[in-house]
PDB file of C-alpha atoms in Angstrom:
ATOM      1  CA  MET A   1      86.608  78.973  42.878  1.00 58.00           C
ATOM      2  CA  ARG A   2      87.640  81.317  45.679  1.00 61.00           C
ATOM      3  CA  ALA A   3      89.747  84.402  45.092  1.00 64.00           C
ATOM      4  CA  SER A   4      93.229  84.322  46.564  1.00 65.00           C
ATOM      5  CA  THR A   5      94.410  86.952  49.038  1.00 67.00           C
ATOM      6  CA  THR A   6      96.553  88.497  46.280  1.00 61.00           C
ATOM      7  CA  GLU A   7      93.539  88.756  43.998  1.00 64.00           C
ATOM      8  CA  LEU A   8      91.577  90.558  46.694  1.00 75.00           C
ATOM      9  CA  ILE A   9      94.401  92.993  47.491  1.00 88.00           C
ATOM     10  CA  ASP A  10      95.805  93.438  43.970  1.00 93.00           C
ATOM     11  CA  PRO A  11      93.256  92.297  41.395  1.00 94.00           C
ATOM     12  CA  ALA A  12      94.249  91.190  37.908  1.00 95.00           C
ATOM     13  CA  PHE A  13      92.502  92.827  34.963  1.00 97.00           C
ATOM     14  CA  ASP A  14      92.140  91.558  31.426  1.00 97.00           C
ATOM     15  CA  THR A  15      93.069  93.941  28.610  1.00 97.00           C
ATOM     16  CA  ALA A  16      89.617  95.520  28.307  1.00 98.00           C
ATOM     17  CA  GLN A  17      89.340  96.096  32.065  1.00 98.00           C
ATOM     18  CA  ALA A  18      92.878  97.504  32.266  1.00 98.00           C
ATOM     19  CA  ALA A  19      92.239  99.839  29.333  1.00 98.00           C
ATOM     20  CA  HIS A  20      89.081 101.136  30.970  1.00 98.00           C
ATOM     21  CA  TYR A  21      90.889 101.612  34.294  1.00 98.00           C
ATOM     22  CA  ILE A  22      93.678 103.748  32.789  1.00 97.00           C
ATOM     23  CA  GLY A  23      91.453 105.550  30.276  1.00 97.00           C
ATOM     24  CA  TYR A  24      92.782 104.153  27.005  1.00 97.00           C
ATOM     25  CA  SER A  25      91.305 101.822  24.425  1.00 97.00           C
ATOM     26  CA  LYS A  26      91.861  98.088  24.405  1.00 97.00           C
ATOM     27  CA  SER A  27      93.526  98.362  21.008  1.00 98.00           C
ATOM     28  CA  THR A  28      95.984 100.938  22.365  1.00 97.00           C
ATOM     29  CA  LEU A  29      97.089  98.540  25.103  1.00 97.00           C
ATOM     30  CA  GLU A  30      97.416  95.751  22.543  1.00 97.00           C
ATOM     31  CA  TRP A  31      99.510  98.005  20.286  1.00 97.00           C
ATOM     32  CA  TRP A  32     101.733  99.077  23.181  1.00 96.00           C
ATOM     33  CA  ARG A  33     102.362  95.410  24.083  1.00 95.00           C
ATOM     34  CA  THR A  34     103.548  94.595  20.557  1.00 95.00           C
ATOM     35  CA  ASP A  35     105.687  97.756  20.586  1.00 96.00           C
ATOM     36  CA  GLY A  36     107.197  97.021  24.019  1.00 93.00           C
ATOM     37  CA  ARG A  37     105.592 100.024  25.710  1.00 93.00           C
ATOM     38  CA  GLY A  38     102.857 100.655  28.216  1.00 94.00           C
ATOM     39  CA  PRO A  39     102.245  99.164  31.646  1.00 96.00           C
ATOM     40  CA  ARG A  40     103.737  95.874  32.779  1.00 96.00           C
ATOM     41  CA  TYR A  41     101.667  92.750  32.217  1.00 96.00           C
ATOM     42  CA  TYR A  42     101.999  89.022  32.542  1.00 94.00           C
ATOM     43  CA  LYS A  43     100.655  86.005  30.754  1.00 94.00           C
ATOM     44  CA  ALA A  44      98.960  83.175  32.585  1.00 87.00           C
ATOM     45  CA  ALA A  45      97.820  80.187  30.545  1.00 92.00           C
ATOM     46  CA  GLY A  46      98.226  82.282  27.400  1.00 93.00           C
ATOM     47  CA  ARG A  47      96.039  85.102  28.703  1.00 96.00           C
ATOM     48  CA  VAL A  48      97.320  88.636  29.261  1.00 97.00           C
ATOM     49  CA  ARG A  49      96.667  90.086  32.708  1.00 97.00           C
ATOM     50  CA  TYR A  50      97.489  93.427  34.295  1.00 97.00           C
ATOM     51  CA  ARG A  51      97.832  93.858  38.043  1.00 97.00           C
ATOM     52  CA  LYS A  52      96.104  96.939  39.420  1.00 97.00           C
ATOM     53  CA  SER A  53      99.289  97.886  41.292  1.00 97.00           C
ATOM     54  CA  HIS A  54     101.286  97.798  38.035  1.00 97.00           C
ATOM     55  CA  LEU A  55      98.737 100.040  36.337  1.00 97.00           C
ATOM     56  CA  ASP A  56      98.864 102.456  39.274  1.00 97.00           C
ATOM     57  CA  GLU A  57     102.693 102.510  39.142  1.00 96.00           C
ATOM     58  CA  TRP A  58     102.623 103.179  35.401  1.00 96.00           C
ATOM     59  CA  LEU A  59     100.155 106.030  35.839  1.00 96.00           C
ATOM     60  CA  ALA A  60     102.247 107.508  38.673  1.00 95.00           C
ATOM     61  CA  ARG A  61     105.372 107.551  36.479  1.00 94.00           C
ATOM     62  CA  GLY A  62     103.543 109.935  34.161  1.00 91.00           C
ATOM     63  CA  LEU A  63     102.632 112.321  36.970  1.00 88.00           C
ATOM     64  CA  VAL A  64     103.896 115.857  36.417  1.00 90.00           C
ATOM     65  CA  GLU A  65     104.082 118.130  39.438  1.00 88.00           C
ATOM     66  CA  THR A  66     103.127 121.710  38.681  1.00 89.00           C
ATOM     67  CA  ARG A  67     104.030 124.817  40.564  1.00 89.00           C
ATOM     68  CA  GLY A  68     100.882 126.447  41.776  1.00 74.00           C
TER      69      GLY A  68
END
């Protein structure tokens, strides 16, 4: 099966891959989902997937600019 253009530009991660990418544990992401927090995700065929762009947006929202 070939990857779509979207998959090449904005890959989808499973929970373990997404957790590794943002530096949290898989169980933390699972907990956040049940609590309605954390990065956006979607379900496809009953499987949770995170888009890389959504993870990047979520990380950027937590960015704090410091005066240096």
